[in-house]
Every structure is written in structure tokens, then in C-alpha cells.
Tab-separated table of C-alpha atoms and ligand atoms in Angstrom:
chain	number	residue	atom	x	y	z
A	167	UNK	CA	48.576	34.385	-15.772
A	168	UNK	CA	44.586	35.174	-15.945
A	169	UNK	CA	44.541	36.739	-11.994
A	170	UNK	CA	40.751	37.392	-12.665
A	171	UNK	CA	40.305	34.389	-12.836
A	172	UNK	CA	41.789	32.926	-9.636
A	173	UNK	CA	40.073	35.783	-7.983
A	174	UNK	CA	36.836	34.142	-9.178
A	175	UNK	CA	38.180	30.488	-8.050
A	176	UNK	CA	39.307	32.083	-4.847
A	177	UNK	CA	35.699	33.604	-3.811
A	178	UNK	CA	34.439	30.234	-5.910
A	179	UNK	CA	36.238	28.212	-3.099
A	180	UNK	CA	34.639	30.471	-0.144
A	181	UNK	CA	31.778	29.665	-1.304
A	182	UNK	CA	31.947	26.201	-1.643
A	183	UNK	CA	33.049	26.118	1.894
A	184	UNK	CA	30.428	28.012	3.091
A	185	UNK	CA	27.867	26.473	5.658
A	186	UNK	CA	26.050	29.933	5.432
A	187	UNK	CA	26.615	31.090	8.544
A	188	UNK	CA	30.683	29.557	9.035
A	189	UNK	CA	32.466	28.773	6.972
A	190	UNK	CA	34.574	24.934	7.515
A	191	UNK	CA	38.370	24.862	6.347
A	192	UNK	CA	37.575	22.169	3.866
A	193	UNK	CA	35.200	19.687	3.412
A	194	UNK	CA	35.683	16.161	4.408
A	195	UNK	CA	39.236	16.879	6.304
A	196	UNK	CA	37.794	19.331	8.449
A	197	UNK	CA	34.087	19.474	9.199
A	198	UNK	CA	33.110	22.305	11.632
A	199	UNK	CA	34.207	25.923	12.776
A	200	UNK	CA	37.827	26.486	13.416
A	201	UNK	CA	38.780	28.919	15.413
A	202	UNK	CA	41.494	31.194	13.779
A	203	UNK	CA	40.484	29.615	10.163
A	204	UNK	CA	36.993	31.271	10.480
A	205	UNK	CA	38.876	34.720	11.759
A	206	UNK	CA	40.440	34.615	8.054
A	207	UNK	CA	37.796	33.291	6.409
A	208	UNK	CA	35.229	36.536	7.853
A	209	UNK	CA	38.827	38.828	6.405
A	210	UNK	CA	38.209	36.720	3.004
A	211	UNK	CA	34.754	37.813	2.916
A	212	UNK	CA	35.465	41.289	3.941
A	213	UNK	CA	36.763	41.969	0.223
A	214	UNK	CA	33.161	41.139	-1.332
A	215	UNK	CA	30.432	40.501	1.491
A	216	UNK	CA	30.678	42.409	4.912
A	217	UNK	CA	27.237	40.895	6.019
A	218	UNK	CA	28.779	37.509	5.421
A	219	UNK	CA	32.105	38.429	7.489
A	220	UNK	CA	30.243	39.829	10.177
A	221	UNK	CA	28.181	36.442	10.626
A	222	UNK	CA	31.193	34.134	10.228
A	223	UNK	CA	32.709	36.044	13.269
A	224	UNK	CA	29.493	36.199	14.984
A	225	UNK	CA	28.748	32.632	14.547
A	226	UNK	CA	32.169	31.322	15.943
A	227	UNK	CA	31.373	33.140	19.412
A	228	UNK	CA	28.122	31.773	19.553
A	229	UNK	CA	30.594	28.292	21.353
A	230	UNK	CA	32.229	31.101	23.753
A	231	UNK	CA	32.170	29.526	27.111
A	232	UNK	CA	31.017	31.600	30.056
A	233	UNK	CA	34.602	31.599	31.210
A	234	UNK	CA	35.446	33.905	28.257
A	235	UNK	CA	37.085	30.580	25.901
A	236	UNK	CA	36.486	30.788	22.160
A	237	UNK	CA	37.427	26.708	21.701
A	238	UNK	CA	39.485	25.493	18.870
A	239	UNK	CA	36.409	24.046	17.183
A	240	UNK	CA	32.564	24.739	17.072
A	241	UNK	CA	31.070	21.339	16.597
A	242	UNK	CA	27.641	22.985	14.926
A	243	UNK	CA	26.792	19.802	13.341
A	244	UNK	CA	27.292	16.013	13.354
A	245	UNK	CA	29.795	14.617	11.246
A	246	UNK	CA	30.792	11.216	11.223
A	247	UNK	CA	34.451	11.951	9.274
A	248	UNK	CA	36.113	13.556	12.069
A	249	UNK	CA	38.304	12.610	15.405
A	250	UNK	CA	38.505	13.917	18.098
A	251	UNK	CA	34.494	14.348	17.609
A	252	UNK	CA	32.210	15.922	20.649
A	253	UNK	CA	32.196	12.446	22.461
A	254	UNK	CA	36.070	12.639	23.269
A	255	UNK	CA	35.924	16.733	24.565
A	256	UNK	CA	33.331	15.864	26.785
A	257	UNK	CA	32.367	19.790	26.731
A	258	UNK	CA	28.856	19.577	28.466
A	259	UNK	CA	27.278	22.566	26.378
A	260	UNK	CA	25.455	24.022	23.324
A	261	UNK	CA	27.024	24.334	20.388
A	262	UNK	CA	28.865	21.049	21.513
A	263	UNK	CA	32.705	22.726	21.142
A	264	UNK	CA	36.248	21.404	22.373
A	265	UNK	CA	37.843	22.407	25.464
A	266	UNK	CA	40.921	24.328	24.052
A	267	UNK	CA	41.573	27.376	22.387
A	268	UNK	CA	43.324	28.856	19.023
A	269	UNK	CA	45.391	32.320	17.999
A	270	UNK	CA	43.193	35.180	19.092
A	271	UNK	CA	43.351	37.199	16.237
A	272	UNK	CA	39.501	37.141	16.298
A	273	UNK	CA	40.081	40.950	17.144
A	274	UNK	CA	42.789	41.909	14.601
A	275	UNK	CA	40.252	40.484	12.067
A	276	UNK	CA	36.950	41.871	12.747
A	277	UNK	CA	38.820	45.433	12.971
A	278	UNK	CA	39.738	44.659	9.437
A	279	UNK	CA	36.180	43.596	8.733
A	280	UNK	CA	34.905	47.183	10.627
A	281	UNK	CA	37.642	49.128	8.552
A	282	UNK	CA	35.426	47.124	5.270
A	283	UNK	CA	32.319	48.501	6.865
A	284	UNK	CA	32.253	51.765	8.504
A	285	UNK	CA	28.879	52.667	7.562
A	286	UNK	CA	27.068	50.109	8.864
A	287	UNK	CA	29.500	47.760	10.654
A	288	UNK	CA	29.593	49.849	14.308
A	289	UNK	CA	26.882	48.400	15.754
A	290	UNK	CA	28.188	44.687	14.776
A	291	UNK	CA	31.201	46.068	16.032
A	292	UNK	CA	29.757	47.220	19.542
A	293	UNK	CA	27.975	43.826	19.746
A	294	UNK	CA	31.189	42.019	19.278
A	295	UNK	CA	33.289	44.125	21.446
A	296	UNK	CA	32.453	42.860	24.795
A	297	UNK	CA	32.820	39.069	23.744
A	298	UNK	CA	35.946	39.862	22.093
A	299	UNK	CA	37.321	41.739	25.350
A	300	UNK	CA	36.486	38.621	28.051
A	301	UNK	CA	38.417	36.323	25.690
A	302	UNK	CA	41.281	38.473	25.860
A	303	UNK	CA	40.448	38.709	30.104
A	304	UNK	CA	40.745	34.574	30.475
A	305	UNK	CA	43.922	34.792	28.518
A	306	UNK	CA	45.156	37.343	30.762
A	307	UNK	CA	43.549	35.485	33.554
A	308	UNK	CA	44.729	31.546	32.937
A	309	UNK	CA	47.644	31.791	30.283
A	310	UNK	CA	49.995	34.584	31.019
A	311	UNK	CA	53.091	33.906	32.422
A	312	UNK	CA	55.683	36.442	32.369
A	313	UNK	CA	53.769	38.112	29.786
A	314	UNK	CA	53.977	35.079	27.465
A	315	UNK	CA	51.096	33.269	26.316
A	316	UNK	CA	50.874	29.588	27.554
A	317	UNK	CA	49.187	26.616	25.289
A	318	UNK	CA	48.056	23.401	27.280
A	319	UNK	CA	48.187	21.909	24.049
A	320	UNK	CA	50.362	21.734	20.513
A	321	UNK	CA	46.807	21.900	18.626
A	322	UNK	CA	46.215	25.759	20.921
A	323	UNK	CA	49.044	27.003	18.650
A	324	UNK	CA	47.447	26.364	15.356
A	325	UNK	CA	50.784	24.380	14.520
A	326	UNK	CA	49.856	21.444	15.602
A	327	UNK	CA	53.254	19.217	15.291
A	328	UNK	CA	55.679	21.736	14.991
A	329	UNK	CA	59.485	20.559	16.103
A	330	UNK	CA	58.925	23.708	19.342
A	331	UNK	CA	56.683	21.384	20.942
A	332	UNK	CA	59.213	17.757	20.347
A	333	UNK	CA	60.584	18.062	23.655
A	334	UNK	CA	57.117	19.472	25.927
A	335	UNK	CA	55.581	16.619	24.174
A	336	UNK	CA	58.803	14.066	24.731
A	337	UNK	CA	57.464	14.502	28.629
A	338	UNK	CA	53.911	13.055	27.849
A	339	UNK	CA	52.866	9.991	28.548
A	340	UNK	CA	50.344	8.533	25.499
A	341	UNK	CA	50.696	5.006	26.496
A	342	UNK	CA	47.516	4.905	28.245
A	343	UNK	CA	44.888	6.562	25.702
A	344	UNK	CA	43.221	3.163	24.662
A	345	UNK	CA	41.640	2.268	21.069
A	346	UNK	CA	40.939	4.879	18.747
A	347	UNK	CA	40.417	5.548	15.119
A	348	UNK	CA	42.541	8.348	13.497
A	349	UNK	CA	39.707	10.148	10.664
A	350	UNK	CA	42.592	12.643	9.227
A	351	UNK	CA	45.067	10.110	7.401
A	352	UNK	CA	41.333	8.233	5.478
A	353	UNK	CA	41.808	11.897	3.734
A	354	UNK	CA	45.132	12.958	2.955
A	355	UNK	CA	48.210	10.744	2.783
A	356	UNK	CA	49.566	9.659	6.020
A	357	UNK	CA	53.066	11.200	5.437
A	358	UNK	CA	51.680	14.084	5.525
A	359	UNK	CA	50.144	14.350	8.505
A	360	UNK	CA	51.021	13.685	12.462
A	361	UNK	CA	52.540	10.273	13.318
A	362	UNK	CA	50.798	7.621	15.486
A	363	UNK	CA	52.631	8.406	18.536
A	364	UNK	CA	52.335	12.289	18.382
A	365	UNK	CA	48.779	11.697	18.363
A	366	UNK	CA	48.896	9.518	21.290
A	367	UNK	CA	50.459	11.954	23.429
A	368	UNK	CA	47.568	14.496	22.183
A	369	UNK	CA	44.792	12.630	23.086
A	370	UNK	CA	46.596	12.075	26.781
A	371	UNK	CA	46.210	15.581	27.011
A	372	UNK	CA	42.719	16.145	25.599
A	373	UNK	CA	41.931	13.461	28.162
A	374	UNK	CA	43.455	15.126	31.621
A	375	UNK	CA	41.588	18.269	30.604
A	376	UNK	CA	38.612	16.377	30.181
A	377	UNK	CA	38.932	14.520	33.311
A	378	UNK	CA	39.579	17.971	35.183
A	379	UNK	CA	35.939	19.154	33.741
A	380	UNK	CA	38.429	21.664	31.755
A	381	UNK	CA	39.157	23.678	35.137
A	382	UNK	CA	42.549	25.984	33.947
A	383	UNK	CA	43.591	26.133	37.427
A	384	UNK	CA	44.462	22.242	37.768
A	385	UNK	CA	45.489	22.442	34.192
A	386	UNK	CA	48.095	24.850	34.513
A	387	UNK	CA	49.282	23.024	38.112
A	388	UNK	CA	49.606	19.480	36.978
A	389	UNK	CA	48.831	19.088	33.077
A	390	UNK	CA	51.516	17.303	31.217
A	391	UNK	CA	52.252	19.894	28.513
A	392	UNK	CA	52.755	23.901	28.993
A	393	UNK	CA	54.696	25.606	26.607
A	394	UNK	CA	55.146	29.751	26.260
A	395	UNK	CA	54.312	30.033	22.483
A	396	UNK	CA	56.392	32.683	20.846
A	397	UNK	CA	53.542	32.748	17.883
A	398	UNK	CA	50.547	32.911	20.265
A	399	UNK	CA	52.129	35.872	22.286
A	400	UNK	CA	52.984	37.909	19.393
A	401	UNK	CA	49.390	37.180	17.839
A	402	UNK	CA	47.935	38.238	20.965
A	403	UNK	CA	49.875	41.050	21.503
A	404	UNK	CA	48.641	42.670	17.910
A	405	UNK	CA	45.037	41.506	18.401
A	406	UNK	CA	45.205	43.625	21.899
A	407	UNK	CA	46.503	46.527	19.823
A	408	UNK	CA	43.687	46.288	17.421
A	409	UNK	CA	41.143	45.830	20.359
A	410	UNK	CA	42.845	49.247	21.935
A	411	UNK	CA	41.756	50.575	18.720
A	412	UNK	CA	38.404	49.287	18.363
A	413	UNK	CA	38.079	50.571	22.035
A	414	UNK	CA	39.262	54.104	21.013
A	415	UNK	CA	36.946	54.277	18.161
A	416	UNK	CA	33.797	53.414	20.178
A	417	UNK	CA	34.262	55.300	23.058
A	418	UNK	CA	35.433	52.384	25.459
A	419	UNK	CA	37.861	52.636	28.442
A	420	UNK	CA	41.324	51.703	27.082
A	421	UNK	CA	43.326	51.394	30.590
A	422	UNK	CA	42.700	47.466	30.867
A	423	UNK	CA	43.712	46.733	27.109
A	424	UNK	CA	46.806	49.158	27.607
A	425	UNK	CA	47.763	47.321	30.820
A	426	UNK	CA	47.746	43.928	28.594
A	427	UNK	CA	50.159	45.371	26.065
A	428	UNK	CA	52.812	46.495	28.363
A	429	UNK	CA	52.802	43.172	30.019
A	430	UNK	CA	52.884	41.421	26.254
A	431	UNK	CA	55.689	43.486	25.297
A	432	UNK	CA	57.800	42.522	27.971
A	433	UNK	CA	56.805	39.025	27.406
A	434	UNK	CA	57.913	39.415	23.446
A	435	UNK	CA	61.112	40.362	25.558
A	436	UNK	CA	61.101	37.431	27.772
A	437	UNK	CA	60.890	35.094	23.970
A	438	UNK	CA	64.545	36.051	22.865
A	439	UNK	CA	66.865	33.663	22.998
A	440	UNK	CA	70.310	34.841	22.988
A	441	UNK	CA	71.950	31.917	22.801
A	442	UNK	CA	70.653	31.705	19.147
A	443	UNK	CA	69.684	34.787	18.714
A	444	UNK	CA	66.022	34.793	17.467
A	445	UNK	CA	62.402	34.467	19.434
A	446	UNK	CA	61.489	31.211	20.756
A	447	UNK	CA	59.501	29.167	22.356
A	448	UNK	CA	59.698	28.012	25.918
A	449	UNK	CA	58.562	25.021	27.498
A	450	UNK	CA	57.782	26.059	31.316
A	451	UNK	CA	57.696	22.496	32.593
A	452	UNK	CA	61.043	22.618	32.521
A	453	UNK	CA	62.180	26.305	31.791
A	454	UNK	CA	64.300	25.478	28.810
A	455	UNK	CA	64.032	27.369	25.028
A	456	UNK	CA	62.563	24.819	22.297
A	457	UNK	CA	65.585	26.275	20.034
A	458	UNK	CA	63.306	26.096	16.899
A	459	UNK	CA	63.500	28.726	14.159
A	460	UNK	CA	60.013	28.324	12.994
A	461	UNK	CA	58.166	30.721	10.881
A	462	UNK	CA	56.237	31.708	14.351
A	463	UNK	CA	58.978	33.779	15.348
A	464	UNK	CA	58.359	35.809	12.442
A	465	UNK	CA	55.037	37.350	13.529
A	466	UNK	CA	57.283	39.681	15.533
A	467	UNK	CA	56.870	42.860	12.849
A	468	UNK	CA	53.580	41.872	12.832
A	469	UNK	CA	52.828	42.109	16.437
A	470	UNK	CA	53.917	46.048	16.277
A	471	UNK	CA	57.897	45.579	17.357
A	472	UNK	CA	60.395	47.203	15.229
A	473	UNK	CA	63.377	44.456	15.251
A	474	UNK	CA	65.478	44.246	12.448
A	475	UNK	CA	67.338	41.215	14.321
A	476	UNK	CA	65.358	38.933	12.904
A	477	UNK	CA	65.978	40.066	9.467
A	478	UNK	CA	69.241	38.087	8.168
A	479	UNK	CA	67.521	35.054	9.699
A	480	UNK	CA	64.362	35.481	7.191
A	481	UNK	CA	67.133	36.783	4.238
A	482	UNK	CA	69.348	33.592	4.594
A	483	UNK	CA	66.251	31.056	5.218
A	484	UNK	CA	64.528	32.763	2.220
A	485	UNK	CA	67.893	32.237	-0.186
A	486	UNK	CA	67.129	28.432	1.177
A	487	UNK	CA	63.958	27.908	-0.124
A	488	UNK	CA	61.948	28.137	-3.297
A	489	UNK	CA	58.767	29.301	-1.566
A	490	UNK	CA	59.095	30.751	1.467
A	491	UNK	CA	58.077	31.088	4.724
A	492	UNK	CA	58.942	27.490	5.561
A	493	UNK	CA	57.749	26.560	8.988
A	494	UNK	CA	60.810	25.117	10.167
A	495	UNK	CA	64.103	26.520	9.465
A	496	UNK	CA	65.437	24.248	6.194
A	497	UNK	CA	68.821	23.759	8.296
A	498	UNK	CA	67.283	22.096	11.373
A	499	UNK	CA	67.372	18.464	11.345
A	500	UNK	CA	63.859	17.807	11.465
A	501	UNK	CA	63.165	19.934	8.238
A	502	UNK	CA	60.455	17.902	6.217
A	503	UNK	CA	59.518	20.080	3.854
A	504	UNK	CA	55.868	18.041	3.622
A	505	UNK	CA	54.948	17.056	7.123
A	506	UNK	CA	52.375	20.115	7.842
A	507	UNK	CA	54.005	22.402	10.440
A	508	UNK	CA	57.740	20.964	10.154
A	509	UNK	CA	58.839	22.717	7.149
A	510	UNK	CA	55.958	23.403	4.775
A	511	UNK	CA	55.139	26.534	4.001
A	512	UNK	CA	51.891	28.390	4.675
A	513	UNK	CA	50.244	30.727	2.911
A	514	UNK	CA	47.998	32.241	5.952
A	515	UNK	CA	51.511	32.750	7.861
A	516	UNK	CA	53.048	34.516	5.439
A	517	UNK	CA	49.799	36.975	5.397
A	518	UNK	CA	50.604	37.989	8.488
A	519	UNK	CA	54.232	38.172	8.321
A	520	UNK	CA	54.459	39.983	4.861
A	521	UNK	CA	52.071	42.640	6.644
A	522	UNK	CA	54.076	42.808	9.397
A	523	UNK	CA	56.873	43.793	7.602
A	524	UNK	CA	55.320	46.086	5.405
A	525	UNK	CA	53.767	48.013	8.487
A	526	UNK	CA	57.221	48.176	10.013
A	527	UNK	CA	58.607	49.832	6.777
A	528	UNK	CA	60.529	46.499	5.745
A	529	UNK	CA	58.570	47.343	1.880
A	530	UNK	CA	60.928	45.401	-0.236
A	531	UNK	CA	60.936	42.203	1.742
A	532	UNK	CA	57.218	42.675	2.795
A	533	UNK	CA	56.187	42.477	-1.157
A	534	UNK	CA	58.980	39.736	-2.411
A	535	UNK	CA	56.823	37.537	-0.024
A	536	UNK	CA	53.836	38.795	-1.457
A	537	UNK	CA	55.243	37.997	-4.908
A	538	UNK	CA	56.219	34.922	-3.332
A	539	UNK	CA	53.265	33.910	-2.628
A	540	UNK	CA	51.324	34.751	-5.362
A	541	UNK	CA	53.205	32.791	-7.646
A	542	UNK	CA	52.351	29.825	-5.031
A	543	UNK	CA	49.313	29.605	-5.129
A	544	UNK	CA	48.838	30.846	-9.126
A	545	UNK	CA	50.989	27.748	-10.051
A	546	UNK	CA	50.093	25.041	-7.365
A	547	UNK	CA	46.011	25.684	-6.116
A	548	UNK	CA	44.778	26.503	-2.811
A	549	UNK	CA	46.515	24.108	-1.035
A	550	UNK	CA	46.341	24.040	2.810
A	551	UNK	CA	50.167	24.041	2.774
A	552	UNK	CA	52.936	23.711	0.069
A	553	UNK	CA	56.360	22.206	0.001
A	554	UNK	CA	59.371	25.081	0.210
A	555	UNK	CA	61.488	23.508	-2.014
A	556	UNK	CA	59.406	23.338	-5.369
A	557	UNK	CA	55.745	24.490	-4.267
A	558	UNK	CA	54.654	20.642	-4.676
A	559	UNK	CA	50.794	21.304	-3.179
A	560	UNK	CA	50.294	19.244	0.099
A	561	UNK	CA	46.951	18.813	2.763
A	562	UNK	CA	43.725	19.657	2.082
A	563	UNK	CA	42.925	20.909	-1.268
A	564	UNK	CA	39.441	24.081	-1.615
A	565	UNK	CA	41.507	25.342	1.533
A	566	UNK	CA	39.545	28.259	2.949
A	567	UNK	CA	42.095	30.574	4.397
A	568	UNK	CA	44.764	30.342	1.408
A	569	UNK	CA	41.169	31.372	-0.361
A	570	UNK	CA	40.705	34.097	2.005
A	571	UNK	CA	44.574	35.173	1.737
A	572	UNK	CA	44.660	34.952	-1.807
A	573	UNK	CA	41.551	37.820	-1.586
A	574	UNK	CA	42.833	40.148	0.722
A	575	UNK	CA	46.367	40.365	0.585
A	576	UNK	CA	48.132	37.540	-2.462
A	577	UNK	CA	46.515	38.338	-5.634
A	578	UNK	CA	47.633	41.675	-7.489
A	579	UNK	CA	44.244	43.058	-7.077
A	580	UNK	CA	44.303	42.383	-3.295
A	581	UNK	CA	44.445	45.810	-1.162
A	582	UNK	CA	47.517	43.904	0.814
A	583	UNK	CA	47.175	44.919	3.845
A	584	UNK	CA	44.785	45.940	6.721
B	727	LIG	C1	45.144	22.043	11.539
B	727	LIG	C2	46.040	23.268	11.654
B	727	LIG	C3	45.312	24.370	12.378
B	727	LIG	C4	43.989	24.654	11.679
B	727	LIG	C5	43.163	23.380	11.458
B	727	LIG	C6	41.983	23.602	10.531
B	727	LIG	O1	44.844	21.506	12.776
B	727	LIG	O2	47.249	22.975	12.281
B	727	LIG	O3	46.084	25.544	12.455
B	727	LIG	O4	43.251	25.589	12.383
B	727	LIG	O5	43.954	22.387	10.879
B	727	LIG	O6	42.410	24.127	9.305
């Protein structure tokens, strides 16, 4: 295997991608600034061009609402290709953006981009800080509950049709969304991808957020969906820890960010079901655990927590599986190992897992997933996702973050870790 060479197709890929100042997830599929995409993409670029990371970051805060919101998507540009588009958000602002949010691990990456750039990166740094902070305040503000992070909406979790959110999204009503014309399945086969009435039931809600003028107090009291995401808590939880030690390093106060982490931790807490004995989701419409196994629940090493329960879970699910992390557990009856988040496997996720585990001294599993990985995307491309059971290549192809992951932490000349 030439690994110089897919490090060259890797930063050949950024580059393609590359709107010089954000970066898109792939072209055609996806057309604009994603979120948590853009927070790996500025960690891809951190391995060969810190200017360029600092700008991707910088550039995906320029949609930050006043509120403290960094949306889902920064709608720099018009395309005609995608749906939901600016029209249906109804966001009444510059950059046009959507009304919902994405993993905060804006934080966790531009400390990764600082640690690249110590010489000159501090006063990027200090300029970032403060944003970075009052996104983290209207989480604390509009979305904790019990210390858990609350999504309005399956697409805030980054896994969009994952089998946690079946039953929140069972209690939606999509029969009253009107005419519209799906861009995603004109680009990648239609199996692939959300059915018809999962995406009726997500335009419901795009619409009651839109018709509240995107006010998070009537949100949280009457929209239809609210679920306690066990992979949004944990990912928030780290990126606080990383803020703490941004904060630390320049000079800031630290009591607020520490107050955020105690209240996350017992939150993690509040995510174990015992019944089944691994972190879960909850939906808090009706109290009850989603009882999904999904590869979510193993950010937990990565969010700083030392829990060796969820180890024989990842060993057996791993023995199940050709490529892991699969995004549903195989043995759940809704495993489809090529519908996007219900079994496929990502590489991005298992970035963050495998350096979870290898920063809570789990070495040997921490680098079989690397290994894991590696062979991935060396044998099948840089897929958006992959099948578990044979690697088959699935989504978008030129897909930004398994570029970026490939960089930083997959190939054998990656550093691996933060
Ligand atoms: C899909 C994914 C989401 C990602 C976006 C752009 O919606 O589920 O996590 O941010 O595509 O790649």
C-alpha cells in the first residue's frame, strides 16, 4: 500500500473541497458550511496549513447568531442543488444560515488547531475564545436538562436518522408539510439515504421552529421532538474541557466552564441505562430510554470518563463486523448496514472514539480501530460512510472529513491524536 500517496489524495480532496475560506463536505450533495464537518475539516488542515484552519473555523462563526447559535449550516452562497435551502429556514440574517445547531466540538478542534500553532495561533485563539464561550452559554442556557444536552431536531445530532430518534420522531406529525422536492436522493441512491416519511416529519419540525421565529423558549415548551442525546452531551462535555484549557492557557476565568463540567458529568450519569447496561439516549417528551446501542455511546472515553463498562459491548460488536464502528449495533433489528446512520460505519466517529480510548489508556483497542480504519479507507476511498460488513463505500464520494481524518489521525504518518 503506497500511504504517500493517499496522503497526497487526502490533502488533494481538501483541496478540491475548498471554497477558500470553508471548506463544503462535498460538492454537489452538500453545498455550504456544515457545522461540525468544517470543525474537522480546520483539524484536517491543521496537519499542513494553520492559516487555512484558522479561517475555516473563523469563517463558520461568521453565521453565529446574537443568541450565541453556531447553525447547522452557513448558507454563504446560492446553490440551486440543495433542500432545505434558505427559503424554508426562514433565518432573517446575513450569512443566510438555518435555525438549528450541530456537535460543538468547534472548541475541542481549534485547541487542536492552537496546539498546531503556538507561535502564532494565540491571538486567533483569543479572537475565537469569546465566540466559542457564548455558544457553549446558549447550550447551557436553552438545552440542558439534567445535565444532558437536548436536540430539537434528529439533524442537531449530526446522525440524522439514527434508530435513537424512531420513537421521538414516531410522535411527529409530517402529514401537513405540503409539496416539496427532496435534492439529496438526485445525488446518491435513494436506499441510501432517509425515507420519504422521515423527511416529512423533519420538515414539520423545521417548520414549528420557523413559525416560532426560532424562539428556544416555545421550542423547548411545545416542539414536537426533544430528545437528550447521549452523543451531543458527551461531545459537549470534552469540548468544555478543552475550552477550560484554552481558558487556562490565556489567562481567562475558568469558574463558569468548571461549573458546566460538573453539571455534564452528572448528566453522562443521568445517560446510563441499566436496564441494558450502556449510555443512551432519552427522549424527554415522554421520559423513556431510546434503547439504541449506537456508536454515539461510544464517545464516552472520549468525553474524559474512565468506564470500562462499555468495553465488552465495543469487543463483541467489533467481533460482529468487518469494519467497525458500525452506527447501530449489528444485533438490533433495524441494522442496515447502508442506510447512513443505521448501521454504517463512519470514519469521523471512529476518530473520536479511537482517541478516546487511547487517552483513557485503552492502547490496544484505541489502535486496532486505527488499523481498522486505515485499511477502510486505503481499500474503499473517502467515502462519507462505509458498509460494516465488507467496507462496500456508500454516500458522498471526495468526503471532506474522512479526508481530514485520514490526515490527522488514520494514515500511518498521522500524529493520531490531539
Ligand atoms: C449529514 C450528516 C451530518 C453532516 C452532514 C454534512 O446530514 O448526518 O452529520 O454534518 O451530512 O456532511
Amino acid at each position: 500500500m503506497n500511504f504517500d500517496k493517499i496522503d497526497k489524495r487526502a490533502r488533494k480532496i481538501m483541496r478540491e473541497n475548498d471554497r477558500g475560506l470553508y471548506t463544503v463536505p462535498t460538492k454537489g450533495l452538500y453545498p455550504y458550511q456544515w457545522n461540525w464537518d468544517s470543525a474537522f475539516a480546520a483539524w484536517g488542515f491543521s496537519t499542513y496549513d494553520v492559516r487555512r484552519a484558522w479561517s475555516e473555523l473563523e469563517t463558520l462563526f461568521t453565521g453565529q447568531w446574537d443568541n450565541g447559535m453556531v447553525p447547522h449550516i452557513v448558507f454563504h452562497k446560492q446553490s440551486i442543488g440543495y433542500f432545505p435551502g434558505p427559503d424554508v429556514w426562514g433565518v432573517p440574517r446575513v450569512p443566510h444560515t438555518s435555525g438549528i445547531t450541530q456537535p460543538p466540538i468547534a472548541a475541542t478542534m481549534a485547541r487542536a488547531v492552537y496546539e498546531a500553532d503556538k507561535h502564532y495561533g494565540r491571538i486567533h485563539m483569543e479572537l475565537m475564545y469569546g465566540r466559542l464561550v457564548s455558544w457553549h452559554r446558549w447550550f447551557v442556557k436553552y438545552r440542558l436538562h439534567d445535565g444532558m444536552v437536548a436536540i430539537t431536531h434528529p439533524w442537531e445530532s449530526g446522525r440524522d436518522n439514527a434508530v435513537d430518534w424512531d420513537d421521538a420522531m414516531a410522535n411527529v406529525d409530517g402529514s401537513g408539510v405540503g409539496e416539496y422536492t427532496r435534492r439529496d436522493t438526485s445525488h446518491v441512491d435513494p436506499s441510501m439515504r432517509p425515507k420519504k416519511e422521515d423527511y416529512d416529519r423533519y420538515l414539520a419540525m423545521v417548520q414549528f421552529g420557523r413559525d416560532t421565529g426560532w424562539n428556544e423558549v416555545e421550542i423547548a415548551r411545545n416542539g414536537p421532538f426533544r430528545v437528550a442525546d447521549v452523543g451531543m452531551t458527551l461531545l459537549f462535555l470534552r469540548a468544555c474541557r478543552d475550552l477550560l484549557h484554552i481558558a487556562v492557557e490565556l489567562d481567562h476565568e475558568v469558574e463558569e466552564i468548571e461549573g458546566w463540567i460538573a453539571m455534564l458529568k452528572r448528566g453522562v450519569e443521568n445517560h446510563w441505562n441499566a436496564e441494558r447496561g450502556h449510555y443512551d439516549s432519552i427522549d424527554l417528551r415522554t421520559g423513556k430510554f431510546t434503547n439504541s446501542l449506537s456508536s454515539a455511546s461510544f464517545l464516552v472515553w472520549f468525553a474524559g470518563i474512565r468506564d470500562d463498562r462499555m468495553l465488552p459491548h465495543l469487543d463483541r460488536i467489533m467481533t460482529e463486523v468487518a469494519f467497525g464502528v458500525p452506527s447501530n449495533d449489528p444485533s438490533d433489528p433495524h441494522f442496515n448496514p447502508l442506510r447512513y446512520w443505521r448501521g454504517p460505519s463512519w470514519g469521523m466517529m471512529n476518530s473520536l472514539i479511537g482517541i478516546g480510548l487511547a487517552e483513557t489508556g485503552h492502547i490496544v483497542h484505541a489502535e486496532k480501530l486505527r488499523k481498522n480504519t486505515q485499511k477502510l479507507i486505503a481499500e474503499h476511498g473517502f467515502y462519507e460512510y462505509f458498509s460494516p460488513v465488507d467496507g462496500a463505500p456508500a454516500g458522498g464520494n471526495h468526503f471532506t472529513w474522512t479526508a481530514a481524518i485520514w490526515l490527522t489521525w488514520a494514515s500511518p504518518h498521522a500524529k493520531g491524536r490531539f
